[in-house]
Amino acid sequence: MAQAAQNPPFQQQKVIIPNKLGNKLVGIIHESGTKEIVILCHGLRASKEDNIMMNLAAELENAGISSFRFDFTGNGESEGSFEFGDYWREADDLHAVSQHFHGANRIVSAIIGHSKGANVVLLYASKYHDIKTVVNLSGRYDLKGGLEESFGKDFTERIRKEGFIELKTKSGIVDYRLTEESLKDRLNINMHEACQQIDKECRVFTVHGSADTIIPVGDALEFAKILPNHKLHIIEGADHVYTDNQAELTSVVVNFIKETLQLDRQVLC
């Protein structure tokens, strides 16, 4: 008796893309055979191996949608030095990745970012105007927020005096330094003004956890007030990294991507 033909296994391949500074950005493409591709952007001090990035890529695979998860400059396997700020540099990294796939005759159908990566995808959309769908997972509306919690109430005085602040892990190892330059880079970004530069036709989907103590859910409500083509989904009880809510996160995001792909394909028909 002949065996039924099986679907070919999903293909994963490492891809290296140079950014405009010549640093090699390392990523993994999850190839599902579609012309469209979704780009996944990790958060602060994370990487393409982050649970959220891995689970989203897997769920997109299951839905037959190709994706690419990569490391920003100075993170994971990518070249360059890590900086606390550099939001616009990461937006330019994302542009290099997007241009790579455009050059390969692919359609970047959506960009998805978590935490700092969420701010990066929003900034990207405000600058480049070549994307129709943006997914903002737990992004920060006011980039002045969260600094005292991370570095202490006297962080501005300390950084002026010493030139930097070291953030250490629980075991006492220095994780990274906050420099005055990287602090200014963050504080000079106005997300309200940037979001007003996003094309009104661009769809923005914001997902946020109600129990997020790193970036409060109120930030998501602020995005909802100013973005005209916006959809908001609050995951009840979810923390900043969706520890116990990965299934709901991936489900709502992938369903949204599937809906937008269907709309875009109908327009092309």
CSV table of C-alpha atoms in Angstrom, one decimal:
chain,number,residue,atom,x,y,z
A,1,MET,CA,0.0,0.0,0.0
A,2,ALA,CA,1.5,3.3,-1.0
A,3,GLN,CA,2.2,5.8,1.7
A,4,ALA,CA,0.5,9.2,1.6
A,5,ALA,CA,2.8,12.0,0.6
A,6,GLN,CA,4.0,14.1,3.5
A,7,ASN,CA,4.5,17.8,3.6
A,8,PRO,CA,8.1,18.8,3.3
A,9,PRO,CA,9.7,19.8,6.6
A,10,PHE,CA,10.1,23.5,7.4
A,11,GLN,CA,13.5,24.8,6.5
A,12,GLN,CA,15.6,26.9,8.8
A,13,GLN,CA,18.8,28.6,7.6
A,14,LYS,CA,21.3,31.0,9.0
A,15,VAL,CA,21.5,34.2,7.0
A,16,ILE,CA,24.1,37.0,7.5
A,17,ILE,CA,23.2,40.5,6.4
A,18,PRO,CA,25.6,43.5,6.6
A,19,ASN,CA,24.2,46.7,8.0
A,20,LYS,CA,25.1,50.2,6.7
A,21,LEU,CA,28.1,50.3,9.1
A,22,GLY,CA,29.5,47.0,7.7
A,23,ASN,CA,28.6,44.9,10.8
A,24,LYS,CA,27.3,41.5,10.1
A,25,LEU,CA,23.8,40.9,11.4
A,26,VAL,CA,23.0,37.2,12.0
A,27,GLY,CA,19.6,35.8,11.7
A,28,ILE,CA,17.6,32.6,11.1
A,29,ILE,CA,15.1,32.3,8.3
A,30,HIS,CA,12.1,30.0,8.8
A,31,GLU,CA,11.2,29.2,5.2
A,32,SER,CA,7.6,28.2,4.5
A,33,GLY,CA,7.7,28.8,0.8
A,34,THR,CA,5.8,32.1,0.8
A,35,LYS,CA,6.9,35.2,-1.0
A,36,GLU,CA,5.8,37.2,2.0
A,37,ILE,CA,8.1,37.2,5.0
A,38,VAL,CA,7.6,38.5,8.6
A,39,ILE,CA,10.6,40.0,10.4
A,40,LEU,CA,10.9,39.5,14.2
A,41,CYS,CA,12.8,41.9,16.4
A,42,HIS,CA,13.9,41.1,20.0
A,43,GLY,CA,14.0,43.4,23.0
A,44,LEU,CA,16.7,44.9,25.2
A,45,ARG,CA,19.6,42.5,26.1
A,46,ALA,CA,17.7,39.7,24.4
A,47,SER,CA,18.4,37.9,21.0
A,48,LYS,CA,16.8,36.0,18.2
A,49,GLU,CA,16.9,32.9,20.6
A,50,ASP,CA,14.5,34.7,23.0
A,51,ASN,CA,11.4,32.6,23.8
A,52,ILE,CA,9.0,35.1,22.3
A,53,MET,CA,11.0,35.2,19.0
A,54,MET,CA,11.3,31.4,18.9
A,55,ASN,CA,7.7,30.7,19.6
A,56,LEU,CA,6.4,33.3,17.2
A,57,ALA,CA,8.6,31.9,14.4
A,58,ALA,CA,7.4,28.3,15.2
A,59,GLU,CA,3.7,29.4,15.2
A,60,LEU,CA,4.2,31.3,11.9
A,61,GLU,CA,5.7,28.2,10.5
A,62,ASN,CA,2.7,26.2,11.5
A,63,ALA,CA,0.5,28.8,9.7
A,64,GLY,CA,2.6,28.4,6.6
A,65,ILE,CA,4.2,31.9,6.9
A,66,SER,CA,7.9,32.5,6.4
A,67,SER,CA,9.7,34.6,9.0
A,68,PHE,CA,13.2,35.9,9.9
A,69,ARG,CA,14.4,36.4,13.5
A,70,PHE,CA,17.8,38.2,13.8
A,71,ASP,CA,20.1,39.8,16.3
A,72,PHE,CA,20.6,43.6,16.4
A,73,THR,CA,24.1,45.1,16.4
A,74,GLY,CA,26.0,44.0,19.5
A,75,ASN,CA,23.5,41.4,20.5
A,76,GLY,CA,23.5,37.6,20.2
A,77,GLU,CA,25.7,36.6,17.2
A,78,SER,CA,25.7,39.9,15.4
A,79,GLU,CA,28.8,42.0,15.2
A,80,GLY,CA,29.3,45.4,16.8
A,81,SER,CA,29.1,46.8,20.4
A,82,PHE,CA,26.0,46.8,22.5
A,83,GLU,CA,24.5,50.2,23.6
A,84,PHE,CA,21.6,50.8,25.9
A,85,GLY,CA,20.2,53.4,23.5
A,86,ASP,CA,20.7,53.3,19.7
A,87,TYR,CA,17.1,52.9,18.9
A,88,TRP,CA,17.6,54.6,15.5
A,89,ARG,CA,20.7,52.4,14.8
A,90,GLU,CA,18.5,49.3,15.4
A,91,ALA,CA,15.8,50.8,13.1
A,92,ASP,CA,18.6,51.1,10.5
A,93,ASP,CA,19.6,47.5,11.2
A,94,LEU,CA,16.0,46.5,10.5
A,95,HIS,CA,16.1,48.5,7.3
A,96,ALA,CA,19.2,46.6,6.1
A,97,VAL,CA,17.3,43.4,6.8
A,98,SER,CA,14.2,44.6,5.0
A,99,GLN,CA,16.2,45.8,2.0
A,100,HIS,CA,18.0,42.4,1.8
A,101,PHE,CA,14.6,40.6,1.4
A,102,HIS,CA,13.3,43.2,-1.1
A,103,GLY,CA,16.5,42.6,-3.1
A,104,ALA,CA,15.6,38.9,-3.0
A,105,ASN,CA,12.2,39.7,-4.5
A,106,ARG,CA,10.4,39.0,-1.2
A,107,ILE,CA,7.6,41.0,0.4
A,108,VAL,CA,8.1,42.1,4.0
A,109,SER,CA,4.5,41.7,5.0
A,110,ALA,CA,4.9,42.7,8.7
A,111,ILE,CA,7.5,43.6,11.3
A,112,ILE,CA,7.0,42.4,14.9
A,113,GLY,CA,9.0,43.8,17.9
A,114,HIS,CA,9.0,43.1,21.6
A,115,SER,CA,9.8,45.7,24.3
A,116,LYS,CA,12.7,47.8,22.9
A,117,GLY,CA,12.2,46.0,19.6
A,118,ALA,CA,8.6,47.2,19.6
A,119,ASN,CA,9.8,50.8,19.8
A,120,VAL,CA,12.2,50.0,17.0
A,121,VAL,CA,9.5,48.7,14.6
A,122,LEU,CA,7.4,51.8,15.4
A,123,LEU,CA,10.3,54.1,14.7
A,124,TYR,CA,11.1,52.2,11.5
A,125,ALA,CA,7.5,52.7,10.3
A,126,SER,CA,7.7,56.4,11.1
A,127,LYS,CA,10.9,56.8,9.0
A,128,TYR,CA,10.7,54.4,6.1
A,129,HIS,CA,7.0,54.2,5.1
A,130,ASP,CA,7.4,50.9,3.3
A,131,ILE,CA,5.6,48.6,5.6
A,132,LYS,CA,1.8,47.9,5.9
A,133,THR,CA,1.7,46.0,9.2
A,134,VAL,CA,3.5,46.6,12.5
A,135,VAL,CA,3.1,44.6,15.7
A,136,ASN,CA,4.0,46.3,19.0
A,137,LEU,CA,4.5,43.8,21.8
A,138,SER,CA,4.9,45.6,25.1
A,139,GLY,CA,6.5,48.7,23.7
A,140,ARG,CA,7.2,51.8,25.8
A,141,TYR,CA,5.2,55.0,25.0
A,142,ASP,CA,7.4,57.3,27.2
A,143,LEU,CA,11.1,56.5,26.9
A,144,LYS,CA,11.8,58.6,30.0
A,145,GLY,CA,10.0,55.9,32.0
A,146,GLY,CA,11.6,52.9,33.6
A,147,LEU,CA,15.0,54.6,34.1
A,148,GLU,CA,14.7,55.1,37.9
A,149,GLU,CA,13.6,51.6,38.4
A,150,SER,CA,16.6,50.2,36.5
A,151,PHE,CA,19.4,52.6,37.6
A,152,GLY,CA,18.1,54.3,40.8
A,153,LYS,CA,16.6,57.7,41.6
A,154,ASP,CA,20.0,59.5,41.5
A,155,PHE,CA,21.0,58.0,38.0
A,156,THR,CA,21.3,61.4,36.3
A,157,GLU,CA,23.6,62.8,39.0
A,158,ARG,CA,25.7,59.6,39.0
A,159,ILE,CA,26.1,59.5,35.3
A,160,ARG,CA,27.2,63.2,35.2
A,161,LYS,CA,29.7,62.5,37.9
A,162,GLU,CA,31.1,59.2,36.7
A,163,GLY,CA,30.3,59.2,33.0
A,164,PHE,CA,28.5,55.9,33.2
A,165,ILE,CA,26.5,53.5,35.4
A,166,GLU,CA,27.1,49.8,35.5
A,167,LEU,CA,24.1,47.5,35.6
A,168,LYS,CA,25.0,44.2,37.3
A,169,THR,CA,23.3,40.9,37.3
A,170,LYS,CA,22.2,39.3,40.6
A,171,SER,CA,25.5,37.5,40.8
A,172,GLY,CA,27.4,40.8,40.6
A,173,ILE,CA,28.6,40.5,37.1
A,174,VAL,CA,28.5,43.7,35.0
A,175,ASP,CA,25.8,43.2,32.3
A,176,TYR,CA,26.3,46.5,30.5
A,177,ARG,CA,27.1,50.2,31.1
A,178,LEU,CA,24.7,53.1,30.7
A,179,THR,CA,26.7,55.9,29.2
A,180,GLU,CA,25.7,59.6,29.1
A,181,GLU,CA,25.6,59.3,25.3
A,182,SER,CA,23.3,56.3,25.2
A,183,LEU,CA,21.0,57.9,27.8
A,184,LYS,CA,20.7,61.1,25.7
A,185,ASP,CA,19.9,58.9,22.7
A,186,ARG,CA,16.9,57.4,24.5
A,187,LEU,CA,15.7,60.6,26.1
A,188,ASN,CA,15.8,62.5,22.7
A,189,ILE,CA,13.2,60.1,21.2
A,190,ASN,CA,9.6,61.2,21.4
A,191,MET,CA,7.4,58.2,20.6
A,192,HIS,CA,4.3,60.4,20.4
A,193,GLU,CA,5.8,62.5,17.6
A,194,ALA,CA,7.2,59.5,15.9
A,195,CYS,CA,3.9,57.6,15.9
A,196,GLN,CA,2.3,60.6,14.3
A,197,GLN,CA,4.6,60.2,11.3
A,198,ILE,CA,3.4,56.6,10.6
A,199,ASP,CA,1.3,56.3,7.5
A,200,LYS,CA,-2.4,56.3,8.4
A,201,GLU,CA,-2.8,53.2,6.2
A,202,CYS,CA,-0.3,51.3,8.2
A,203,ARG,CA,-1.9,48.8,10.6
A,204,VAL,CA,-0.5,48.7,14.1
A,205,PHE,CA,-1.4,45.9,16.5
A,206,THR,CA,-0.5,46.5,20.1
A,207,VAL,CA,-0.4,43.5,22.5
A,208,HIS,CA,0.4,44.1,26.2
A,209,GLY,CA,0.2,42.2,29.5
A,210,SER,CA,-2.1,43.5,32.2
A,211,ALA,CA,0.5,42.5,34.9
A,212,ASP,CA,3.5,44.0,33.2
A,213,THR,CA,5.7,45.6,35.9
A,214,ILE,CA,8.5,46.6,33.5
A,215,ILE,CA,6.4,48.6,31.1
A,216,PRO,CA,2.9,49.3,32.5
A,217,VAL,CA,-0.1,48.5,30.4
A,218,GLY,CA,-1.0,52.2,30.4
A,219,ASP,CA,1.6,52.7,27.7
A,220,ALA,CA,-0.4,50.5,25.4
A,221,LEU,CA,-3.5,52.6,26.1
A,222,GLU,CA,-1.5,55.7,25.1
A,223,PHE,CA,-0.5,54.2,21.8
A,224,ALA,CA,-4.2,53.3,21.2
A,225,LYS,CA,-5.1,57.0,21.6
A,226,ILE,CA,-2.8,58.3,18.9
A,227,LEU,CA,-2.5,55.7,16.2
A,228,PRO,CA,-5.4,55.9,13.7
A,229,ASN,CA,-5.3,52.4,12.2
A,230,HIS,CA,-4.8,50.6,15.5
A,231,LYS,CA,-5.9,47.4,17.3
A,232,LEU,CA,-5.3,46.7,20.9
A,233,HIS,CA,-5.2,43.4,22.7
A,234,ILE,CA,-4.6,43.2,26.5
A,235,ILE,CA,-3.6,39.7,27.8
A,236,GLU,CA,-4.9,39.4,31.3
A,237,GLY,CA,-2.4,38.4,33.9
A,238,ALA,CA,0.6,38.5,31.5
A,239,ASP,CA,3.9,39.9,32.6
A,240,HIS,CA,6.5,41.7,30.4
A,241,VAL,CA,7.8,38.5,28.8
A,242,TYR,CA,4.5,36.6,28.8
A,243,THR,CA,6.0,33.9,31.0
A,244,ASP,CA,2.7,31.9,31.4
A,245,ASN,CA,0.9,33.3,28.4
A,246,GLN,CA,3.1,32.4,25.4
A,247,ALA,CA,0.3,30.4,23.8
A,248,GLU,CA,-2.2,33.3,23.8
A,249,LEU,CA,0.5,35.7,22.7
A,250,THR,CA,1.5,33.6,19.6
A,251,SER,CA,-2.1,32.8,18.8
A,252,VAL,CA,-3.4,36.4,18.7
A,253,VAL,CA,-0.3,37.7,16.8
A,254,VAL,CA,-0.3,35.0,14.2
A,255,ASN,CA,-4.1,35.3,13.7
A,256,PHE,CA,-3.7,39.0,13.1
A,257,ILE,CA,-0.9,38.4,10.6
A,258,LYS,CA,-3.0,35.8,8.7
A,259,GLU,CA,-5.9,38.3,8.5
A,260,THR,CA,-3.6,41.1,7.2
A,261,LEU,CA,-2.1,38.7,4.6
A,262,GLN,CA,-5.5,37.8,3.3
A,263,LEU,CA,-6.5,41.5,3.0
A,264,ASP,CA,-3.2,42.3,1.2
A,265,ARG,CA,-3.6,39.4,-1.2
A,266,GLN,CA,-7.2,40.4,-2.0
A,267,VAL,CA,-5.9,43.9,-3.0
A,268,LEU,CA,-3.3,42.3,-5.3
A,269,CYS,CA,-5.9,40.1,-7.0
